[in-house]
Tab-separated table of C-alpha atoms in Angstrom:
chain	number	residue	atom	x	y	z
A	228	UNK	CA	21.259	6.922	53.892
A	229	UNK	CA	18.614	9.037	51.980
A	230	UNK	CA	15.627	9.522	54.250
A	231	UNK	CA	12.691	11.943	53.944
A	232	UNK	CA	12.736	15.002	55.937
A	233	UNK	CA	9.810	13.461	58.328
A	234	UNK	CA	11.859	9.872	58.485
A	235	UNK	CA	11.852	10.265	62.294
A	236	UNK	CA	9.270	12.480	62.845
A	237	UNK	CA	7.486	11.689	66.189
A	238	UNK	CA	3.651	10.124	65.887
A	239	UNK	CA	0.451	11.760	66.785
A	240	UNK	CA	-0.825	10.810	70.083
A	241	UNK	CA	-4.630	10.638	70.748
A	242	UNK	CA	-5.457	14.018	72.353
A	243	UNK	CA	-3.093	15.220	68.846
A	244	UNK	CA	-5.256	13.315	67.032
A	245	UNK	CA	-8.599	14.931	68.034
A	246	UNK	CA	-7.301	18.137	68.455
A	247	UNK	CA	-5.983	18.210	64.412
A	248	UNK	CA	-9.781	16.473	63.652
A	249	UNK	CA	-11.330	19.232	65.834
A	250	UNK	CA	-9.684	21.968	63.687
A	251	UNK	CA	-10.621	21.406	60.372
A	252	UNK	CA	-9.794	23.157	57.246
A	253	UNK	CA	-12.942	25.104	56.225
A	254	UNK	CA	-15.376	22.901	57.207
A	255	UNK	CA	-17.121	22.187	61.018
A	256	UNK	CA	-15.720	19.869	63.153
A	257	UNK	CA	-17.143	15.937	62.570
A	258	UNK	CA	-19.218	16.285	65.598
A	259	UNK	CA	-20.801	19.411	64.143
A	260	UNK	CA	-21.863	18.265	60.298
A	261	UNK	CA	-23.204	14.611	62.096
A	262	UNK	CA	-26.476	16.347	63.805
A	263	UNK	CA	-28.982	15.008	62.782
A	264	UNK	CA	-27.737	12.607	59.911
A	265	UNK	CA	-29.246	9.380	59.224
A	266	UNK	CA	-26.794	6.862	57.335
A	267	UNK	CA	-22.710	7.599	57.554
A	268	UNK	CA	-20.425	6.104	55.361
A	269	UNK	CA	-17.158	5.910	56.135
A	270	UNK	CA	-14.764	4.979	52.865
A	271	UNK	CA	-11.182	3.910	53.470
A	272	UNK	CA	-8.577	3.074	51.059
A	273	UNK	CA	-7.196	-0.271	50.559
A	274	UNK	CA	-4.107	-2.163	51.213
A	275	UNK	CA	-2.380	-1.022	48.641
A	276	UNK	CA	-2.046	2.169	50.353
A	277	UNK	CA	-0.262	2.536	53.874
A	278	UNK	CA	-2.871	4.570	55.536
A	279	UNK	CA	-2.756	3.054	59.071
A	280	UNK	CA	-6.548	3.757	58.822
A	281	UNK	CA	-6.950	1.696	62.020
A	282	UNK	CA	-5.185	4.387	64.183
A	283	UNK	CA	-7.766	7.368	63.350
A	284	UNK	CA	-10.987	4.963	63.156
A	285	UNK	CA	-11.185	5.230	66.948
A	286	UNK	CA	-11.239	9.356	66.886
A	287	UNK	CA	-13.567	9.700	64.362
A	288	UNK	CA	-16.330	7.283	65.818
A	289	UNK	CA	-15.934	9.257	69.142
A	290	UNK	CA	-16.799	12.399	67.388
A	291	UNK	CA	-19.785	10.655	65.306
A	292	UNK	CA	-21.130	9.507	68.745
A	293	UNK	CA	-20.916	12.761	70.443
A	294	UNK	CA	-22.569	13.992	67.324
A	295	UNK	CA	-25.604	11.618	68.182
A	296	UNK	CA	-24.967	8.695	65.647
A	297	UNK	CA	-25.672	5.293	66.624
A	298	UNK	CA	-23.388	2.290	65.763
A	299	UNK	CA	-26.319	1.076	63.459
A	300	UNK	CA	-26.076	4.418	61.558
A	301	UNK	CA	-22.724	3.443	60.181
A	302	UNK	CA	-20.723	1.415	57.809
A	303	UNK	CA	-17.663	1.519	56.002
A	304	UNK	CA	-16.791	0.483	52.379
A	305	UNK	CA	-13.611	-0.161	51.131
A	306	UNK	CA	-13.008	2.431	48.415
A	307	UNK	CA	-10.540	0.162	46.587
A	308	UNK	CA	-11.322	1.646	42.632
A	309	UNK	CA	-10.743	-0.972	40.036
A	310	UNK	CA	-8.116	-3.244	42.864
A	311	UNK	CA	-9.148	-6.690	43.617
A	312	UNK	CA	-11.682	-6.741	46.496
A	313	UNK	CA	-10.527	-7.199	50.278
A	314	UNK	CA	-10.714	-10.074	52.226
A	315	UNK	CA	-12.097	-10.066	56.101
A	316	UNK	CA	-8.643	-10.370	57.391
A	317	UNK	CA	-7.281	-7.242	55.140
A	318	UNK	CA	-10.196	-5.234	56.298
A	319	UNK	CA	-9.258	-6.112	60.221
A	320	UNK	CA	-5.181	-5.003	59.364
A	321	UNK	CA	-6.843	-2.200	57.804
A	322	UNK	CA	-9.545	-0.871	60.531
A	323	UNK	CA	-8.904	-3.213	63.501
A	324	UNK	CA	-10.792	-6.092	64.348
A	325	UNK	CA	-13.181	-4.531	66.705
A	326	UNK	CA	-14.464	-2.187	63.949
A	327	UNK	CA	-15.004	-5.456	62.021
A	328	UNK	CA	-17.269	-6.728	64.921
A	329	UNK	CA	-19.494	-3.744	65.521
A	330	UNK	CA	-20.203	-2.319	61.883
A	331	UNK	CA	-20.587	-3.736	58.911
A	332	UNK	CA	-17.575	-3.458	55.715
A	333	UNK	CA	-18.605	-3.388	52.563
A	334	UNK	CA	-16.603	-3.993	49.436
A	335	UNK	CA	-16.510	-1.738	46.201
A	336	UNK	CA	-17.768	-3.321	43.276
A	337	UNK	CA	-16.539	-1.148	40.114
A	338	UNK	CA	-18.765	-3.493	37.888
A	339	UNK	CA	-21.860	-3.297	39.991
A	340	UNK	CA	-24.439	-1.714	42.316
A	341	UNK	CA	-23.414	1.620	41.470
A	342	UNK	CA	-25.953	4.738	40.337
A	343	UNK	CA	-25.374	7.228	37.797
A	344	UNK	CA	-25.249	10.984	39.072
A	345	UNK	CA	-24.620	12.705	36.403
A	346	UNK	CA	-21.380	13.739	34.256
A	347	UNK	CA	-18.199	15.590	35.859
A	348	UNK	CA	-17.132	19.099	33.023
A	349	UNK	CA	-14.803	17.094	31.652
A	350	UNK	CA	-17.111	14.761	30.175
A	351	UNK	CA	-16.568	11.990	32.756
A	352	UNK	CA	-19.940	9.909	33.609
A	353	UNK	CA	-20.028	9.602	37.104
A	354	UNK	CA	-21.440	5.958	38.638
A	355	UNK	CA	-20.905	6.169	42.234
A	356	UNK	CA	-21.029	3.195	44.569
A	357	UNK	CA	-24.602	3.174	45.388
A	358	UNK	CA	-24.066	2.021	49.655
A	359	UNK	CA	-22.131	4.914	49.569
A	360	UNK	CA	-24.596	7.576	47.559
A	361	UNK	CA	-27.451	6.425	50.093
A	362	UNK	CA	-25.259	7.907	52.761
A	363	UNK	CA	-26.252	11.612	53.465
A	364	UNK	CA	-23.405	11.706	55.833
A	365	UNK	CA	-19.816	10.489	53.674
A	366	UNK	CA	-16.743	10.815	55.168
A	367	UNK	CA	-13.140	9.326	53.851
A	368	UNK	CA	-9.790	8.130	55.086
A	369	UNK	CA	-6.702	8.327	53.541
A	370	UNK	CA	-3.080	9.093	52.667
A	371	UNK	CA	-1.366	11.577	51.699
A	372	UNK	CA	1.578	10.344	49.924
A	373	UNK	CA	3.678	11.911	46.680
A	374	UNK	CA	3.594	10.227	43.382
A	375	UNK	CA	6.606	9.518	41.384
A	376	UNK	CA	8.409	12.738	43.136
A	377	UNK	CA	6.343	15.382	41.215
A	378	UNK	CA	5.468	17.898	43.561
A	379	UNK	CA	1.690	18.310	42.248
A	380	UNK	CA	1.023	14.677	42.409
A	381	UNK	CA	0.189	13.383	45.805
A	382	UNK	CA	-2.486	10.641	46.358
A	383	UNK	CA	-5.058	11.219	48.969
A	384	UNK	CA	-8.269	13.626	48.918
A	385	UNK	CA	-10.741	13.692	46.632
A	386	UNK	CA	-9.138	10.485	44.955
A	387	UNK	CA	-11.360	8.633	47.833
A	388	UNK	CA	-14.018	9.016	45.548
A	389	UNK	CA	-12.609	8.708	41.948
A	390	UNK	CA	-11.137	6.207	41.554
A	391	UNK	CA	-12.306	4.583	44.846
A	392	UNK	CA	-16.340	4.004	45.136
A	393	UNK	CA	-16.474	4.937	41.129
A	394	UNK	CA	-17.558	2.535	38.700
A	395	UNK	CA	-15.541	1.250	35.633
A	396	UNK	CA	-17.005	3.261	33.117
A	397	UNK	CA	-15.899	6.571	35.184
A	398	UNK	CA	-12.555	5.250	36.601
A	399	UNK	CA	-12.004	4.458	32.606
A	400	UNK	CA	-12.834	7.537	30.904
A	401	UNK	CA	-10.934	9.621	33.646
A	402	UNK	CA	-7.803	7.559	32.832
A	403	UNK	CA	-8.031	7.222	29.045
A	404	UNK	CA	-9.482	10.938	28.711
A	405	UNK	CA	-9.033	13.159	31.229
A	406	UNK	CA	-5.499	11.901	32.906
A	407	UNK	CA	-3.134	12.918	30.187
A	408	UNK	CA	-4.946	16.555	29.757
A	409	UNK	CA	-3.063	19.978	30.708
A	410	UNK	CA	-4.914	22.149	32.952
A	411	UNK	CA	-4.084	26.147	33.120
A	412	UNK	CA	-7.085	27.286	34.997
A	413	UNK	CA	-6.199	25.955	38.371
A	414	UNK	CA	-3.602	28.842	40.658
A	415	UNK	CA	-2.013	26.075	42.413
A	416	UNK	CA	-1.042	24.193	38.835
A	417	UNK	CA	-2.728	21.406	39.726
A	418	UNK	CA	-3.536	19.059	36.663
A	419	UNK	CA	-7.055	18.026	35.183
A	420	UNK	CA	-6.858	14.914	36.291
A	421	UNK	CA	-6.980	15.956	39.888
A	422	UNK	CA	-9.688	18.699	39.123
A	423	UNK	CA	-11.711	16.309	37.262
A	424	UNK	CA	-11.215	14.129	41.022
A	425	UNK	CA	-12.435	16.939	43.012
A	426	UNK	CA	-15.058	17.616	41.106
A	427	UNK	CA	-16.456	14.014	41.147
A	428	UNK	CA	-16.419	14.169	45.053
A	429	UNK	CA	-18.031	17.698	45.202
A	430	UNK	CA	-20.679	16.230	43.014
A	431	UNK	CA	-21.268	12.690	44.851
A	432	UNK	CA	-20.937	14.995	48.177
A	433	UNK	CA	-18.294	14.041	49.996
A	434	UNK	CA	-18.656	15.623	53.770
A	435	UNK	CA	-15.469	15.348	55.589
A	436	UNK	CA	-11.994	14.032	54.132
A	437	UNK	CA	-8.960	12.634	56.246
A	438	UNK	CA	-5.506	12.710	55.114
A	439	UNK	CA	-2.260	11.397	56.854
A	440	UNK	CA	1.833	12.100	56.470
A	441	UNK	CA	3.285	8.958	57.783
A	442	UNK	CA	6.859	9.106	58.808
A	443	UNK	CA	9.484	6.183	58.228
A	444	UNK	CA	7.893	3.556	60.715
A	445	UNK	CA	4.254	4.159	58.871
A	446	UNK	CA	2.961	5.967	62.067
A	447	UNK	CA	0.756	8.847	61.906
A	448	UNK	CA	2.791	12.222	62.089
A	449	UNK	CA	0.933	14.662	60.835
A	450	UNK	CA	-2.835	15.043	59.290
A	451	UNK	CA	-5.194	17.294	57.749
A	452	UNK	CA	-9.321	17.193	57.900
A	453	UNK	CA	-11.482	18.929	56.650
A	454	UNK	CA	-12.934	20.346	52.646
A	455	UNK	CA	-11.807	17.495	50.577
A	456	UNK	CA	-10.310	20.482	48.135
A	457	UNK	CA	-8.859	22.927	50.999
A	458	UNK	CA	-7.391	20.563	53.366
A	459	UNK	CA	-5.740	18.228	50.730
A	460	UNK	CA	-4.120	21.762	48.730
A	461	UNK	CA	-2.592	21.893	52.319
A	462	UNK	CA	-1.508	18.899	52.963
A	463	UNK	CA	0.477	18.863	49.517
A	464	UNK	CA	2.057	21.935	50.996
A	465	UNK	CA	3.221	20.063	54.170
A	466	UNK	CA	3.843	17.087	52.226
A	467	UNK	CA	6.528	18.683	49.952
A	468	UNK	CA	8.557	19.246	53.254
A	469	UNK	CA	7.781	16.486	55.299
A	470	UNK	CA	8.773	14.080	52.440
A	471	UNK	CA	11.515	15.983	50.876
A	472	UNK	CA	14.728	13.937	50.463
A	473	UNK	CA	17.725	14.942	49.559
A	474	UNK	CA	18.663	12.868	46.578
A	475	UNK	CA	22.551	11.632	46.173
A	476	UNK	CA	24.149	11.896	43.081
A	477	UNK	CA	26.411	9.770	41.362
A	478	UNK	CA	26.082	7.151	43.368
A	479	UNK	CA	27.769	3.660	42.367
A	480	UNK	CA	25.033	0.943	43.984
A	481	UNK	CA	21.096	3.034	45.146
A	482	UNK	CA	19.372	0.718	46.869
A	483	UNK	CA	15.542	1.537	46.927
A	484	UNK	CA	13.247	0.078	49.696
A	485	UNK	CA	9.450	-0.436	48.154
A	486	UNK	CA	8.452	-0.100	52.185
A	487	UNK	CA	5.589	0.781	52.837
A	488	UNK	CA	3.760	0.236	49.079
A	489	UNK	CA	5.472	-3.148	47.957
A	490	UNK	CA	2.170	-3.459	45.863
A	491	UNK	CA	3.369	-1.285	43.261
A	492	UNK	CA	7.012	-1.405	44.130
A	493	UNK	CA	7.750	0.413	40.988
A	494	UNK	CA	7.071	3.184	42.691
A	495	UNK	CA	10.019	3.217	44.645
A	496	UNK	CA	12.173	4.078	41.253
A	497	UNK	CA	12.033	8.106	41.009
A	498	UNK	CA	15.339	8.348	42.925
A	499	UNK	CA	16.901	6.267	40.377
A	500	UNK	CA	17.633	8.433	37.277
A	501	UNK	CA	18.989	11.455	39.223
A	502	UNK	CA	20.832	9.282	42.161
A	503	UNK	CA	22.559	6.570	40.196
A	504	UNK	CA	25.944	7.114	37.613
A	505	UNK	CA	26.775	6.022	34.455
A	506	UNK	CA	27.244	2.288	34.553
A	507	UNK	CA	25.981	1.920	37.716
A	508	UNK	CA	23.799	-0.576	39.913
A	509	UNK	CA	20.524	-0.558	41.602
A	510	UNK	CA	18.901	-2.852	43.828
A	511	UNK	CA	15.068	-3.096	44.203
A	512	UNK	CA	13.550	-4.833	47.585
A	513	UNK	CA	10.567	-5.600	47.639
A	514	UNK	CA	8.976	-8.111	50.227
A	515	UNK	CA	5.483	-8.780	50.389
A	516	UNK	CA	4.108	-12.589	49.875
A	517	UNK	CA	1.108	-11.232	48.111
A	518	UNK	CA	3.997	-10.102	45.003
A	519	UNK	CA	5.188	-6.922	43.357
A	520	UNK	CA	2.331	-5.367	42.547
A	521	UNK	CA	-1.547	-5.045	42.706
A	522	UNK	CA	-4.323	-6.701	41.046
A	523	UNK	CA	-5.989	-4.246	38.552
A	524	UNK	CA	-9.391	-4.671	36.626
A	525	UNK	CA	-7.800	-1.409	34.304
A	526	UNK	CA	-4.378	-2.201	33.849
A	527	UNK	CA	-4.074	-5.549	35.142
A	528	UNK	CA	-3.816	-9.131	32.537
A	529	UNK	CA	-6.419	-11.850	32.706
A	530	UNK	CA	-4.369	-13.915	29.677
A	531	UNK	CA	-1.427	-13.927	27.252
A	532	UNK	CA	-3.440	-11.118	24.980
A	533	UNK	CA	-5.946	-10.149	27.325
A	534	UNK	CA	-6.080	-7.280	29.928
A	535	UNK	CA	-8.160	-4.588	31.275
A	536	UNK	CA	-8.745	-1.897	28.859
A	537	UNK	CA	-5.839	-0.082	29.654
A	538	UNK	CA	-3.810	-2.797	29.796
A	539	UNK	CA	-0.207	-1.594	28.375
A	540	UNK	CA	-0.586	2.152	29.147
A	541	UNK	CA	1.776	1.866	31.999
A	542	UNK	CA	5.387	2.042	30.824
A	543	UNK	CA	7.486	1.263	33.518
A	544	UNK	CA	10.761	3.527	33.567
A	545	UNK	CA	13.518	2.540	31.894
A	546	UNK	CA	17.010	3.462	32.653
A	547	UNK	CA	19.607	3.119	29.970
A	548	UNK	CA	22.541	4.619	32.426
A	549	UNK	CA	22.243	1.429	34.765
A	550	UNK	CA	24.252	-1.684	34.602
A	551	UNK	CA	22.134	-3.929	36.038
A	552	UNK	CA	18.771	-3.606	38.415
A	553	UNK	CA	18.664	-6.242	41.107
A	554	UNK	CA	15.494	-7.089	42.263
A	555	UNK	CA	14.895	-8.671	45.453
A	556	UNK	CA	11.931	-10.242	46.056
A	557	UNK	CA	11.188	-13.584	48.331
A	558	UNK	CA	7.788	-13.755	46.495
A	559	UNK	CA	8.124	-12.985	42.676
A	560	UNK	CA	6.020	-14.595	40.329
A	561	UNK	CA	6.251	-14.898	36.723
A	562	UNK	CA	3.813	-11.782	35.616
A	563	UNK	CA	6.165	-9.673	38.324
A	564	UNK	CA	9.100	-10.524	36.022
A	565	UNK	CA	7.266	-9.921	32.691
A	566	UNK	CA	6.352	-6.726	34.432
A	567	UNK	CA	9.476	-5.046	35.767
A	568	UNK	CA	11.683	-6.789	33.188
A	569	UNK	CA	13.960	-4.519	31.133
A	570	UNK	CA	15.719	-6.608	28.627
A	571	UNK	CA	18.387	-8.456	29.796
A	572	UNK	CA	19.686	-6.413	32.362
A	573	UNK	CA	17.740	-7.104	35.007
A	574	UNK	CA	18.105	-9.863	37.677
A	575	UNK	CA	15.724	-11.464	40.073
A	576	UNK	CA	16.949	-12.815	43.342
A	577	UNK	CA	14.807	-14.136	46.386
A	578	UNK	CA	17.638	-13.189	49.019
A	579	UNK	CA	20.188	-10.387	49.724
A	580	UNK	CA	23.140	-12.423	49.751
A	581	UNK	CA	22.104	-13.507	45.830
A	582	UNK	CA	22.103	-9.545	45.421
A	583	UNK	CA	25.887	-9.335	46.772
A	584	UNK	CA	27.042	-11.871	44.476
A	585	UNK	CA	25.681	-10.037	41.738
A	586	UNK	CA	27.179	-6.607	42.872
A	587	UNK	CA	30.697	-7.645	44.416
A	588	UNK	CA	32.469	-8.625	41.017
A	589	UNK	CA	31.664	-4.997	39.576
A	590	UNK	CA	32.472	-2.634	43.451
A	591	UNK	CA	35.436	-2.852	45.212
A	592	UNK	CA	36.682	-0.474	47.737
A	593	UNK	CA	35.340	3.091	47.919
A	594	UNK	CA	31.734	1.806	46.080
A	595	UNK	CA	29.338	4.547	47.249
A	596	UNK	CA	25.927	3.311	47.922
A	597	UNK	CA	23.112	5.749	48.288
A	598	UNK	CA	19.767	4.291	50.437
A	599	UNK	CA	16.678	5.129	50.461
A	600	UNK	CA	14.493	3.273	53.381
A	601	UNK	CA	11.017	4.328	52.530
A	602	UNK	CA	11.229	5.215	48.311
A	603	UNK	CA	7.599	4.867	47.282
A	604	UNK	CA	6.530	7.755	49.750
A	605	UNK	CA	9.826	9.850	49.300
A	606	UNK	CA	10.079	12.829	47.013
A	607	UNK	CA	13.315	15.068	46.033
A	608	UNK	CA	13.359	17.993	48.341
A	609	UNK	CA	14.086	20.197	44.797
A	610	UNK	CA	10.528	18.781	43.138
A	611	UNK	CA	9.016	21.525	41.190
């Protein structure tokens, strides 16, 4: 059983909670930087992230309040980039239901009601969602989770703002130009795609940001607040501990859970190249009725030959040491299949005991299976 370093960690309480929002990373507490604002805007990331947004809501209105906003001062808007838009139940699993009744909760529209504010140094045009810019007060929520296992990708901070309340011509250019560029000028070697990111937030003024480390049971273990910039450098630094996993090698079956981010459950295949032995097996799971993987205005297909401009840019990883990749999934459709498929060695089942009779004729005795419970949000404790 491979599990992160913070698999069990314990979660925050509430007096944790405020105490962690209460120190913030160069910046003044919430309560502080809300005197004497007029609009807040709270942005949250959408359910294609496991932020358990709904658990922090609740701490940061109680600071707003004792910072003299109003409940009419405030709404939230889903900062969901080019992803399909949410519907009122998702926002409720994602803030609560109460929060639903009291504010209002606003979808991002990438294609519309933005404003222009001007163009980032790497030449990206920024068009900002324009609820949001008429905020003087913007705060986000998010995660803070690793990407792919490379140490200097992590999702969360600035990323609240580009991709998520950006238009399409901004979350576009940053993709096709900016993404792929080295960057030498930043100490901590962090790329210019996350530069270009923090610079987009700095310049559509982003106030306060929220990260979270979520443990194995998506439960809030750890968080930083603060400087979108400052307090997300040091949550990457907790991050590489807290989800550090030891990876096992040469294993004859790894089994990778997409838990918690079954909406791009590819994901959960960074363990695979460095866990798994010649000729061997590995078994996706994947289990979320809405399928494998999210909608996506940029990458996503809308016909046979038709797509979002970036449609084809992903390659998904291919393995040519495995066997056979089992995928199981109660909800796979037939774009999940043209999506994950790799040639003819890999096999789509709806239940596990399908996956044993796929696996049983080629393991006998002594088959060493390597797990690993939570793989989207896991990293290899050795990630440079």
């Amino acid at each position: 059983m491979c599990e992160m370093k913070g698999h069990n960690a314990p979660a925050l309480g509430d007096d944790e909670i405020l105490a962690r929002l209460n120190a913030p990373i160069n910046s003044p507490p919430l309560q502080e930087i809300s005197s004497g604002k007029q609009r807040v805007v709270i942005l949250f990331d959408d359910l294609c992230r496991p932020t358990p947004a709904a658990r922090i809501v609740p701490s940061v209105l109680r600071e707003l309040r004792a910072g003299g906003i109003q409940d009419d001062q405030i709404r939230f808007v889903a900062a969901s980039g080019a992803h399909q838009a949410m519907t009122e139940e998702e926002f409720a699993k994602k803030l609560g239901m109460e929060v639903c009744e009291r504010y209002p909760v606003y979808n991002h529209h990438p294609f519309d009601h933005n404003v222009e504010i001007g163009k980032t140094s790497f030449g990206t045009p920024l068009f900002i969602n324009g609820e949001a810019m008429s905020c003087d007060l913007k705060i986000g929520i998010g995660g803070l989770i690793p990407y792919h296992s490379k140490s200097h990708l992590f999702g969360g901070g600035a990323k609240i703002v580009l991709p998520g309340v950006s238009g399409i011509e901004t979350i576009t250019h940053h993709h096709r130009e900016v993404s792929r560029q080295p960057s030498e000028s930043d100490p901590d070697g962090f790329s210019a795609e996350r530069l270009n990111i923090e610079e987009a937030a700095a310049m559509a003024g982003l106030n306060f940001k929220i990260d979270l480390l979520l443990n194995g049971r998506r439960e809030v273990a750890d968080l930083v607040a603060g400087d979108a910039v400052k307090s997300f450098r040091e949550g990457c630094r907790r991050g590489r501990q807290f989800y550090g996993t030891k990876v096992a090698p040469g294993a004859d079956i790894v089994v990778v859970n997409a838990y918690p981010q079954a909406t791009q459950s590819y994901k959960a295949l960074w363990c695979v190249e460095s866990s798994v032995r010649e000729g061997g097996d590995v078994v996706l799971l994947s289990h979320r009725p809405e399928g494998m993987q999210q909608f996506h205005y940029l990458f996503g297909r809308f016909g046979g030959k038709r797509g979002g401009d970036l449609r084809g840019a992903r390659h998904r990883p291919r393995f040519p040491q495995v066997r056979q990749m089992t995928v199981v999934c109660p909800y796979v459709t037939k774009l999940d299949t043209e999506t994950f498929r790799q040639a003819e060695r890999m096999v789509f089942c709806k239940r596990w005991e399908e996956a044993l009779r796929e696996l049983l004729p080629h393991h006998g005795d002594g088959t060493r299976v390597a797990v690993y419970p939570c793989a989207p949000i896991q990293m290899a404790m050795d990630a440079k």
